[in-house]
Amino acid sequence: MKRYKYRFQTISCLALSPRDHQGFYKDAGDFETKDIRISNHRDKLGDLENKVNIIYPFYQYGTYPKYDPKHTQYYIPGSSIKGAILAKNSTNADDQSEIKLMVDDVSVKSEDLRLHLLYKVQNLAPESEQAVELGEFFPNVAVEMLTRNCDYTGEMFGNEEYIRHRLSCSQKATKEKLGRFIELLDNAGMNGRRKVKESSYVKLQNMQNGVKQILKEMEGNKDSFILLMGGFKGLSLSRQLSSIDGVKSAIYVDHVEGSYLPHGLVRNILE
């Protein structure tokens, strides 16, 4: 296998929490209010910080008894990056070819991580008589995420032709998922058939336009590939769906000023 360097860039905030980590709990003394800094909420910040009693951390090397980001070693697992690269689309869903790719972990600087509240589109159920709106989801929970516009260098091992082929396939899978996601936003009220709270409508419109811009960027890329990875994306962006008819998928929003994109959009650039 040959070694290749690549750049890893976050387009939106990335949530990667180990499944076996139960979280840090305020009531258990794992952290104090002074340790909390919520990045994606600018109104009544102090009140929100007092409400948070659970923190789900980013991937960490080792085990830590308390939440202490300044003295914690963080990383992106190579397996997570590999999983994003090997994502299946509608044309390679039955591909059983031998996996010929290895990806190293990528160390992450603690200053590039922030605590975020989760924002979710509420009242999506067709039978709901309430207006669709964007709101906090479990306001007592904060998730540690890698912020957008971060740039890291990593290494992978394999055959260049195979790597480019897999990245291209994965980007196609991302393109298909984002197309379904736009349909989902339409069904959520962007097509005018459902009542949407005015303040939320503007943000969801920005989100839809942002996704369309990402789709436009994909056209003609030769060395840069846009992928999806991590958690809190909702079913429509986590699985390959042939249709969204009858699908109940959450819509999470990267609620950062100037963004309003789905979580987990990353750019992989071969060097």
PDB file of N, CA and C in Angstrom, residues 11 57 83 95 98 146 182 195 197 204 208 229 246 249 264:
ATOM      1  N   ILE A  11     -16.881  21.683   7.044  1.00  0.00           N
ATOM      2  CA  ILE A  11     -17.768  22.693   6.456  1.00  0.00           C
ATOM      3  C   ILE A  11     -18.821  23.106   7.463  1.00  0.00           C
ATOM      4  N   PRO A  57     -18.779  14.088  25.157  1.00  0.00           N
ATOM      5  CA  PRO A  57     -17.502  14.577  24.625  1.00  0.00           C
ATOM      6  C   PRO A  57     -17.170  14.041  23.242  1.00  0.00           C
ATOM      7  N   GLY A  83     -14.988   5.027   7.160  1.00  0.00           N
ATOM      8  CA  GLY A  83     -16.410   4.750   6.976  1.00  0.00           C
ATOM      9  C   GLY A  83     -17.078   5.764   6.072  1.00  0.00           C
ATOM     10  N   ASP A  95     -21.786  -3.430  -3.931  1.00  0.00           N
ATOM     11  CA  ASP A  95     -20.352  -3.631  -4.161  1.00  0.00           C
ATOM     12  C   ASP A  95     -19.742  -4.410  -2.994  1.00  0.00           C
ATOM     13  N   GLU A  98     -13.110  -6.144  -2.226  1.00  0.00           N
ATOM     14  CA  GLU A  98     -12.214  -6.167  -1.075  1.00  0.00           C
ATOM     15  C   GLU A  98     -11.846  -4.749  -0.652  1.00  0.00           C
ATOM     16  N   LEU A 146     -16.367  19.455  16.823  1.00  0.00           N
ATOM     17  CA  LEU A 146     -15.294  20.136  16.097  1.00  0.00           C
ATOM     18  C   LEU A 146     -15.942  21.253  15.293  1.00  0.00           C
ATOM     19  N   ILE A 182     -33.210  18.110   0.877  1.00  0.00           N
ATOM     20  CA  ILE A 182     -33.926  19.281   0.372  1.00  0.00           C
ATOM     21  C   ILE A 182     -35.413  18.967   0.240  1.00  0.00           C
ATOM     22  N   LYS A 195     -47.658  25.442   7.864  1.00  0.00           N
ATOM     23  CA  LYS A 195     -47.353  26.683   8.557  1.00  0.00           C
ATOM     24  C   LYS A 195     -46.006  26.560   9.260  1.00  0.00           C
ATOM     25  N   LYS A 197     -43.188  28.767  11.667  1.00  0.00           N
ATOM     26  CA  LYS A 197     -42.956  29.958  12.466  1.00  0.00           C
ATOM     27  C   LYS A 197     -42.017  30.899  11.721  1.00  0.00           C
ATOM     28  N   LEU A 204     -34.503  28.057   8.108  1.00  0.00           N
ATOM     29  CA  LEU A 204     -34.630  26.855   7.292  1.00  0.00           C
ATOM     30  C   LEU A 204     -34.400  27.177   5.809  1.00  0.00           C
ATOM     31  N   GLN A 208     -31.624  25.459   3.469  1.00  0.00           N
ATOM     32  CA  GLN A 208     -31.886  24.880   2.158  1.00  0.00           C
ATOM     33  C   GLN A 208     -30.973  25.499   1.092  1.00  0.00           C
ATOM     34  N   MET A 229     -20.231  12.696   7.747  1.00  0.00           N
ATOM     35  CA  MET A 229     -19.793  11.787   8.800  1.00  0.00           C
ATOM     36  C   MET A 229     -20.257  12.303  10.154  1.00  0.00           C
ATOM     37  N   GLY A 246     -43.159   8.779   3.482  1.00  0.00           N
ATOM     38  CA  GLY A 246     -43.450   8.022   4.685  1.00  0.00           C
ATOM     39  C   GLY A 246     -42.294   7.922   5.659  1.00  0.00           C
ATOM     40  N   SER A 249     -37.873  11.427   9.607  1.00  0.00           N
ATOM     41  CA  SER A 249     -36.468  11.757   9.851  1.00  0.00           C
ATOM     42  C   SER A 249     -36.357  13.071  10.605  1.00  0.00           C
ATOM     43  N   GLY A 264     -21.911  17.608  10.238  1.00  0.00           N
ATOM     44  CA  GLY A 264     -21.087  16.540   9.668  1.00  0.00           C
ATOM     45  C   GLY A 264     -20.683  16.676   8.218  1.00  0.00           C
TER      46      GLY A 264
END
